[in-house]
Coordinates of C-alpha atoms and ligand atoms in Angstrom, one line a residue:
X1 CA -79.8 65.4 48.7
X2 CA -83.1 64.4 50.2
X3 CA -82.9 60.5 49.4
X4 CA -86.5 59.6 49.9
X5 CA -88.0 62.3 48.0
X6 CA -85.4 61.4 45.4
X7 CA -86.3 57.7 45.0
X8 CA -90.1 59.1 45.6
X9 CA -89.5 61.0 42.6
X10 CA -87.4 58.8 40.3
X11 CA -87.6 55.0 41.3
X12 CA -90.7 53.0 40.1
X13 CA -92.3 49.7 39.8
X14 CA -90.3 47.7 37.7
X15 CA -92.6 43.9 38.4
X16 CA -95.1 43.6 34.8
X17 CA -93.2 45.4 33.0
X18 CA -91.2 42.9 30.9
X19 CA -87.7 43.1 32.8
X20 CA -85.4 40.2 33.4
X21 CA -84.8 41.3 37.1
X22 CA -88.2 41.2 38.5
X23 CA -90.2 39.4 35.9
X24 CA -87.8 36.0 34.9
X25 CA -87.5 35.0 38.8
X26 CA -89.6 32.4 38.1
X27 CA -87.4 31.1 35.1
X28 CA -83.9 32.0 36.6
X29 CA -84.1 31.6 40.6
X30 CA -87.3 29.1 40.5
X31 CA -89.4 31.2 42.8
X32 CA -91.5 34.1 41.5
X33 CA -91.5 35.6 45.0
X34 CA -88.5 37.2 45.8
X35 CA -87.0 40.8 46.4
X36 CA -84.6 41.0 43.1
X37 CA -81.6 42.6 43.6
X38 CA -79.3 40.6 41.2
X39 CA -78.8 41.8 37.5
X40 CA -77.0 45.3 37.5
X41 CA -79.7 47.8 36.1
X42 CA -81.9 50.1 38.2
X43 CA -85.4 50.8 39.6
X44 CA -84.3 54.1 39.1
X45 CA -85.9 55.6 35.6
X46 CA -83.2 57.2 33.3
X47 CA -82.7 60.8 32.9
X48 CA -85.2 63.0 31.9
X49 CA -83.0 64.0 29.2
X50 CA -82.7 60.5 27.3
X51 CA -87.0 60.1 28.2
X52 CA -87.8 63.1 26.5
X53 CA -85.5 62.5 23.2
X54 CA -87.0 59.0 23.1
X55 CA -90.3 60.3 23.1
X56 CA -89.4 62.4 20.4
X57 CA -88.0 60.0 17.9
X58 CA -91.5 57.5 19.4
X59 CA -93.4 60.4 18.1
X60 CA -91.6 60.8 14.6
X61 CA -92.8 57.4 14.3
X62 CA -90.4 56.0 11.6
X63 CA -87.7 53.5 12.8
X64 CA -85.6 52.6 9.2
X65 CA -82.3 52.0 9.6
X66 CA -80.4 54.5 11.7
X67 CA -77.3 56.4 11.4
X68 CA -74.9 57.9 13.6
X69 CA -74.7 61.4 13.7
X70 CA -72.0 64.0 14.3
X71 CA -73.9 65.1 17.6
X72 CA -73.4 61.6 18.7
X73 CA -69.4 61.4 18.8
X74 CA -69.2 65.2 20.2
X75 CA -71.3 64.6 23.3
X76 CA -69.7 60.8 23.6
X77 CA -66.0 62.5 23.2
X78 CA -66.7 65.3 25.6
X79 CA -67.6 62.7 28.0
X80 CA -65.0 60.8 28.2
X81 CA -62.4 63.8 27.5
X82 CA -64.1 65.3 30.6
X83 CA -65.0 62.4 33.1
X84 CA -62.0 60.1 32.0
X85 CA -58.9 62.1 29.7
X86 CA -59.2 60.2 27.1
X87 CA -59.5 61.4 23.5
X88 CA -61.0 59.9 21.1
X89 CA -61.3 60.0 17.1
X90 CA -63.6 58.5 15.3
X91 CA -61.4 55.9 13.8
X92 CA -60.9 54.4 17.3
X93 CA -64.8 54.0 17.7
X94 CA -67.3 50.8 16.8
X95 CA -70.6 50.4 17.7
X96 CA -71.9 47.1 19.1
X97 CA -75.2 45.5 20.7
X98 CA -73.5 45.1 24.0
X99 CA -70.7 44.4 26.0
X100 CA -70.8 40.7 26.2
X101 CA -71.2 40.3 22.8
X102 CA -68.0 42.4 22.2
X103 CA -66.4 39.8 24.6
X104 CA -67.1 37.0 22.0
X105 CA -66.3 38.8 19.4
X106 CA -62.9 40.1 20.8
X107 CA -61.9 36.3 21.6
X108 CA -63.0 35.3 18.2
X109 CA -61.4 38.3 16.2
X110 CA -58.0 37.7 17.6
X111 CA -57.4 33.9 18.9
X112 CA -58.4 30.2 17.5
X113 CA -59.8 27.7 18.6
X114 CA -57.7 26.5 22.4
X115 CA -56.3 29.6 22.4
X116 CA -55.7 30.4 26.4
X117 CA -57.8 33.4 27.8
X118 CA -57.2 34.8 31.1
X119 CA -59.7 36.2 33.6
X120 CA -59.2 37.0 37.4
X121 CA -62.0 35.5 39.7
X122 CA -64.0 36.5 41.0
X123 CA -65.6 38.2 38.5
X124 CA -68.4 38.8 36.0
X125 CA -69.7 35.1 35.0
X126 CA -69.8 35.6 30.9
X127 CA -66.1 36.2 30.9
X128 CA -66.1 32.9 31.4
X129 CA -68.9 32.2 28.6
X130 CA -67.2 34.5 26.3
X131 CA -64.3 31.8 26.9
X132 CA -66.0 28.4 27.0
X133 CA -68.6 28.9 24.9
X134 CA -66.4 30.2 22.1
X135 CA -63.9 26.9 22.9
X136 CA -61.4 28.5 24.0
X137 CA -59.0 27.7 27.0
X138 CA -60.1 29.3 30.2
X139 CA -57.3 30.3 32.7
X140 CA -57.5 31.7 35.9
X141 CA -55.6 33.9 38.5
X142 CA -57.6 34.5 41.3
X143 CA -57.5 37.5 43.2
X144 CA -56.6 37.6 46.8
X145 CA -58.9 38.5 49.2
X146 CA -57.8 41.0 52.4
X147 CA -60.4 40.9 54.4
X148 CA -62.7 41.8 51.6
X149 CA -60.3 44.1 49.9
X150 CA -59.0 42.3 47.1
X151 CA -55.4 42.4 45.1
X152 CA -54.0 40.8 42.2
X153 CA -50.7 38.8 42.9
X154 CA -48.5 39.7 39.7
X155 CA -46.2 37.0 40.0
X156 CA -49.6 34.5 40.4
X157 CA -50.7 36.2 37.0
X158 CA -46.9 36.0 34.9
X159 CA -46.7 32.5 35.7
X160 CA -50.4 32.0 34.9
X161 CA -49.3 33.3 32.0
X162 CA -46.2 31.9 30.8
X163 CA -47.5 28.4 32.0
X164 CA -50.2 28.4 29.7
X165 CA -49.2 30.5 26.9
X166 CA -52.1 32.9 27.4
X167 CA -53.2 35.2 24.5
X168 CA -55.4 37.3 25.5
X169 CA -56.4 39.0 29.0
X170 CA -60.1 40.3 30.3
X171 CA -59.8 42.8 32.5
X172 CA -62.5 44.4 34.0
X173 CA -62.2 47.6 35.3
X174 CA -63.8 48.8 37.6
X175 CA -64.0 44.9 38.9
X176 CA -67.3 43.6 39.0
X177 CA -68.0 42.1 41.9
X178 CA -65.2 43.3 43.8
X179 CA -65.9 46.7 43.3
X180 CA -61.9 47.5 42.6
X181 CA -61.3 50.6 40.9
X182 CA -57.5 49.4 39.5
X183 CA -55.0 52.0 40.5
X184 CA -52.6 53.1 37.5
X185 CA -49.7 51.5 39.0
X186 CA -51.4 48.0 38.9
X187 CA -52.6 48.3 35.6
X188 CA -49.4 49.3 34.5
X189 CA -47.9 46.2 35.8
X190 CA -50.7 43.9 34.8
X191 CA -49.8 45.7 31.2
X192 CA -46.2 45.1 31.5
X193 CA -46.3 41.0 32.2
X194 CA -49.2 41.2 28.8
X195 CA -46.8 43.0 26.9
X196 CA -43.8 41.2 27.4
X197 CA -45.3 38.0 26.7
X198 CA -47.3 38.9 24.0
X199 CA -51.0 39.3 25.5
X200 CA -53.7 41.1 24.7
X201 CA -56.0 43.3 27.1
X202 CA -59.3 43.5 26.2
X203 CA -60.6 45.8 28.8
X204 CA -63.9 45.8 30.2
X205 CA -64.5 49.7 31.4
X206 CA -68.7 49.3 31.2
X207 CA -68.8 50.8 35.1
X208 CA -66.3 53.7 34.8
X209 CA -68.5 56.1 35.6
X210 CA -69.4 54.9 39.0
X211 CA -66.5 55.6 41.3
X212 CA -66.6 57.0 45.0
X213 CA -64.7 58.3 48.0
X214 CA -62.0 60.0 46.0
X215 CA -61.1 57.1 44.0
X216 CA -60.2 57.7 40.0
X217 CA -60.7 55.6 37.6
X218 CA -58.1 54.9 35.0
X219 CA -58.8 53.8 31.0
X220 CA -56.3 51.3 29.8
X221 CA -55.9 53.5 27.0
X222 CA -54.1 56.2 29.5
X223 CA -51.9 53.7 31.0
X224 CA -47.8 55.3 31.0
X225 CA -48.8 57.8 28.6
X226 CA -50.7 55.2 26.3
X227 CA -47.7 53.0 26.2
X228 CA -50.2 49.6 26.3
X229 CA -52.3 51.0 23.2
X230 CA -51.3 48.5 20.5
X231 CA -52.3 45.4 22.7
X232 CA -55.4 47.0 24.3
X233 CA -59.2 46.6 22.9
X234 CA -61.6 48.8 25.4
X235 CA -65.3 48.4 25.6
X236 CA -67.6 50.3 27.3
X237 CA -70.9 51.9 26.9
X238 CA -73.5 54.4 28.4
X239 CA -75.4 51.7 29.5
X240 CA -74.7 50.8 33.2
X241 CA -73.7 54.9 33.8
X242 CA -77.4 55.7 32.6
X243 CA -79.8 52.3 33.4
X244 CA -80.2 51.7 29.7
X245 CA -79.0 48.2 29.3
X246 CA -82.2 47.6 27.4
X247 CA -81.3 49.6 24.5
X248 CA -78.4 47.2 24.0
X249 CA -75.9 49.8 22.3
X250 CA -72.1 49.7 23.1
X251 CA -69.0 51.0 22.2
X252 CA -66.0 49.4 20.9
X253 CA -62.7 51.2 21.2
X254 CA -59.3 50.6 19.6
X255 CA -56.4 52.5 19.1
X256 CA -53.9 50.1 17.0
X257 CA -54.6 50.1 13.0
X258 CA -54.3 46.4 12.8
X259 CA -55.7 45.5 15.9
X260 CA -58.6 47.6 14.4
X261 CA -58.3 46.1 10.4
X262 CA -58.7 42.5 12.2
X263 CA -61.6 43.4 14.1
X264 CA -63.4 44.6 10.7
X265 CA -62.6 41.8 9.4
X266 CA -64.2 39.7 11.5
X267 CA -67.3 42.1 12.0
X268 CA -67.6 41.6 8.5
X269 CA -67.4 38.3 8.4
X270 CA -70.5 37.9 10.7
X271 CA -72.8 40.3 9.1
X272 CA -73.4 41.5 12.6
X273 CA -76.1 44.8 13.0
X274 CA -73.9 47.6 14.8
X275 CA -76.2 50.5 15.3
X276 CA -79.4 50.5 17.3
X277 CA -81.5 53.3 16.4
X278 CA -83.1 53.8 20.1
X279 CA -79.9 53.3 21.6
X280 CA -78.2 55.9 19.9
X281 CA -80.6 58.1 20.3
X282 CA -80.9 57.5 24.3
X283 CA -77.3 57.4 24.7
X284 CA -76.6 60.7 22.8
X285 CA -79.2 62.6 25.2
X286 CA -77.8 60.9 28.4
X287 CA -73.9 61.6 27.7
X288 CA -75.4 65.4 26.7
X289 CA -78.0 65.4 29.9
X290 CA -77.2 63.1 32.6
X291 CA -74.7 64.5 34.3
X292 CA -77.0 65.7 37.6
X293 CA -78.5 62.3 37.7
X294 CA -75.6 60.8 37.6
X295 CA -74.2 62.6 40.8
X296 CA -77.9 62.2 42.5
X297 CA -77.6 58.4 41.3
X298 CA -73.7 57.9 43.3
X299 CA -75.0 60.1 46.5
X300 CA -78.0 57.5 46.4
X301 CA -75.8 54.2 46.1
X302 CA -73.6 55.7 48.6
X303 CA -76.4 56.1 50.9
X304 CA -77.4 52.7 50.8
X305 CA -74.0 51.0 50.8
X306 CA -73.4 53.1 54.3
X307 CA -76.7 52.5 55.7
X308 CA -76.1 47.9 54.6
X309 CA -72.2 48.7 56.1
X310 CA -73.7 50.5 59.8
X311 CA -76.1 48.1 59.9
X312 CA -73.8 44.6 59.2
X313 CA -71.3 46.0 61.4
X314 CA -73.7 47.1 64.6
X315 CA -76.1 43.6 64.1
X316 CA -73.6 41.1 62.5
X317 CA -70.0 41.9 63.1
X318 CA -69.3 39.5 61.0
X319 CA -70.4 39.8 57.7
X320 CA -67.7 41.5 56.0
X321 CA -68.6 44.1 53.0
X322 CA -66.3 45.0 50.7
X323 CA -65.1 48.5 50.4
X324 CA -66.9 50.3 47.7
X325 CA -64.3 51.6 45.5
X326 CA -66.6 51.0 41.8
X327 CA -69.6 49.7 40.5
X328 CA -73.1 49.7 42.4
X329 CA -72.6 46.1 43.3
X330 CA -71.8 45.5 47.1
X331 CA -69.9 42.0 47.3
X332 CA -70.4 40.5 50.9
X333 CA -69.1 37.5 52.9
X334 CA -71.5 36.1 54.9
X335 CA -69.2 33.2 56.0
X336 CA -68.4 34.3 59.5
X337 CA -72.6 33.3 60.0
X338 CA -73.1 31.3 57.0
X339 CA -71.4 27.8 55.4
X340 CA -70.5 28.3 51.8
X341 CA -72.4 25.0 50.8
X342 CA -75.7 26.6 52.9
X343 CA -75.6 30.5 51.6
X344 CA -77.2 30.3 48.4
X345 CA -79.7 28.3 50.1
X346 CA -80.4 30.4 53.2
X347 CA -80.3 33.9 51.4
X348 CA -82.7 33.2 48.5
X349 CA -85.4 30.0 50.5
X350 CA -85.0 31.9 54.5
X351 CA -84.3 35.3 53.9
X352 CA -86.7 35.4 50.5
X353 CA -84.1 37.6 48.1
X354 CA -82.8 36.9 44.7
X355 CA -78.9 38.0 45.0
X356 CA -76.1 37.0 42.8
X357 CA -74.0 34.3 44.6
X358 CA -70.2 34.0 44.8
X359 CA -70.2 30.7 42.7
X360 CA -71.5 32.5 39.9
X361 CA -68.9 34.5 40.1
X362 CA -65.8 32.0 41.3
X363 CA -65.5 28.2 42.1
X364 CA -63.9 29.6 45.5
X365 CA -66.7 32.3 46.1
X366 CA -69.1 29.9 47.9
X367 CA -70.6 32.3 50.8
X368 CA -70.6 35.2 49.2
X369 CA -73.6 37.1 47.9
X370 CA -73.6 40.7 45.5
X371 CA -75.8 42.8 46.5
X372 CA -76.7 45.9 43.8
X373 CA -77.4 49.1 45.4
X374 CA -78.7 51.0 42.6
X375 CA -82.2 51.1 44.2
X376 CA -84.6 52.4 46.0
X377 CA -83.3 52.6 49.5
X378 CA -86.5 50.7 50.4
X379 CA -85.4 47.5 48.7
X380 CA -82.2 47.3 50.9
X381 CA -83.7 47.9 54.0
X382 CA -86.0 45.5 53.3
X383 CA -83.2 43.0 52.2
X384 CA -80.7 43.9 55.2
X385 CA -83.5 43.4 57.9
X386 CA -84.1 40.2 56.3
X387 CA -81.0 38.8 56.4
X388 CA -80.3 40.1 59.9
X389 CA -83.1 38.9 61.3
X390 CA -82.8 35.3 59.7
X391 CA -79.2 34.7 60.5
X392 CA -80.1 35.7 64.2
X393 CA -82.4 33.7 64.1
X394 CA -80.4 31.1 63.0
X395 CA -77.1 31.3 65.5
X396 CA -79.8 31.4 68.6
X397 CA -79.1 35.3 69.4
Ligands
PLP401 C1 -68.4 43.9 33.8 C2 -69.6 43.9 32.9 N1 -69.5 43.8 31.6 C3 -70.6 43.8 30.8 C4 -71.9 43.9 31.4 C5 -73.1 43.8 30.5 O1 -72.9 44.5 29.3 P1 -74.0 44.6 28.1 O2 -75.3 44.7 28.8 O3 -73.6 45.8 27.3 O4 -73.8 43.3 27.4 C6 -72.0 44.0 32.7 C7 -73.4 44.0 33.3 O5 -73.6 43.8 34.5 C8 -70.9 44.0 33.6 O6 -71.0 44.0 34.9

């Protein structure tokens, strides 16, 4: 693939146009004038396929209440029978207005109040919103870090577990921001310990689609033959795969009747919308167009993960990038150049970029920055020359 023509052709100018990542730098990073390459969408616009059916229903001009049609669930099922195994029935399927807010309402369906949730740091921040902010008891099990390849210590997580009589488990998977794409032997044995101590899994599978170098993704639901279905609530959406987190529309999947009865319960209870009109219509065009994209979109990220790693590795030998396994995000440790307490500091004042930084992520992730790659290649150019040429600057080379 020709990767300038491509982002010639498909990435454009985001600033003015009413988007958290370019135009709420003021509000979030206190400086209006930085290079954004924090919040996981895209400059890249969304396939042509979900543009032209959104024109369409623009141009019907009506926007009542919307339904979801059968076309919907066959192009969504044949997605995720052909990209990911898994088969799906209707009954297994709720719509929601986003993945976080399937978070909170997973801990609130199926825990009180102190209830003990576990996450695995570092990772996505509103796991630990959807914890907090929802009072429940936030436990953690860091993962360990190899040299920027990162594990989870079983016997760490059991007696995380056991300790504090967790109830409930968010995984996410792929990991976001370590870019892990779980093998099925880990999840099985991440499974196990939630089984046999009585643990749900709600599973966090929003970047599935984005997987490179031969790596496979695995849904919890297909864990030992679906063994771990009647503790497991899956969430995921077309959203990240296709740069449409605007159209807030989400899926919620569960196998288990009851698990299923109590989350209607508690849907009901909240009178909570679950269909958005423009997101079903978008998603329903992407899952049945977007395939191409989606490839051109990987080769793309790809590309500019290889061209950050050559570069890091010939100018700063240092910096240590974690292997791309999933996601678009690039997680990086600047601390061979960098002090924890100084990088948030130095990467957003010096080198003039708005990244997120490993605190946001874990209290032990001070020095790390994410990078996301799903960009035009220009933007991380532009953000590696910057920060090579400011940490030179700064250790005298
Ligand atoms: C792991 C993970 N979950 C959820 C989300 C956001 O989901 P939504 O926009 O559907 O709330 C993100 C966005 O970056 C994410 O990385």
């Amino acid at each position: 693939m020709d990767i300038e023509k491509f982002c010639r052709e498909n990435c454009v100018e985001r600033r003015g146009t009413g988007t958290l990542k370019w135009d709420s730098l003021q509000e979030i990073f206190g400086d209006s004038d930085l290079l954004p390459l924090w919040v996981a969408d895209m400059e890249i616009q969304s396939p042509a396929a979900v543009r032209e059916a959104l024109v369409k229903r623009v141009e019907h001009g009506v926007f009542g209440y919307g339904a979801v049609e059968n076309s919907y669930f066959d192009y969504f099922f044949a997605w995720q029978k052909k990209h990911h195994k898994v088969d799906l029935a209707r009954e297994n399927v709720r719509f929601a207005t986003g993945v976080v807010g399937s978070l909170y309402a997973a801990v609130r369906a199926y825990t009180q109040e102190e209830a003990s949730v576990i996450i695995c740091p570092p990772v996505y921040y509103p796991f630990y919103d959807a914890i907090l902010n929802t009072g429940r008891k936030l436990v953690t099990c860091e993962l360990d870090n190899h040299n920027g390849y990162y594990t989870l210590d079983f016997e760490k997580f059991e007696k995380e577990i056991i300790d504090n009589k967790v109830e409930m488990f968010i995984l996410c998977s792929p990991h976001n921001p370590v870019s892990r794409v779980w093998s099925e032997e880990e999840l099985d044995t991440m499974f196990d310990i939630c089984h046999r101590h009585g643990v749900l899994v709600v599973s966090d599978e929003i970047h599935q689609d984005f997987t490179y170098e031969g790596k496979k993704f695995v849904s919890s639901a297909l864990v030992s033959n679906g063994k771990y279905k009647d503790i497991l609530i899956t969430l995921n959406a077309g959203s990240k795969t296709f740069n449409l987190a605007g159209l807030i529309h989400s899926h919620v999947i569960i196998f288990d009747k009851q698990l299923m009865a109590a989350y209607d319960a508690y849907i009901k209870g909240i009178g909570s919308p679950e269909v958005n009109l423009m997101g079903i219509v978008g998603v329903e065009a992407a899952f049945r167009g977007g395939e191409e994209w989606l490839e051109n979109v990987k080769t793309l990220i790809i590309h500019n993960y290889n061209y950050m790693k050559q570069e890091f590795a010939r100018e700063l030998p240092e910096i240590i990038v974690t292997p791309l396994e999933g996601t678009y995000l690039s997680w990086i440790d600047l601390r061979g150049y960098l002090t924890g307490e100084e990088t948030a500091g130095f990467i957003q004042n010096k080198c003039r970029l708005a990244c997120d930084v490993g605190e946001w992520f874990s209290l032990m992730a001070h020095g790390f920055i994410r990078i996301n790659l799903a960009t035009d290649t220009k933007n991380v150019v532009t953000a590696v020359e910057s920060i090579i040429k400011n940490i030179k600057e700064k250790v005298g080379e």
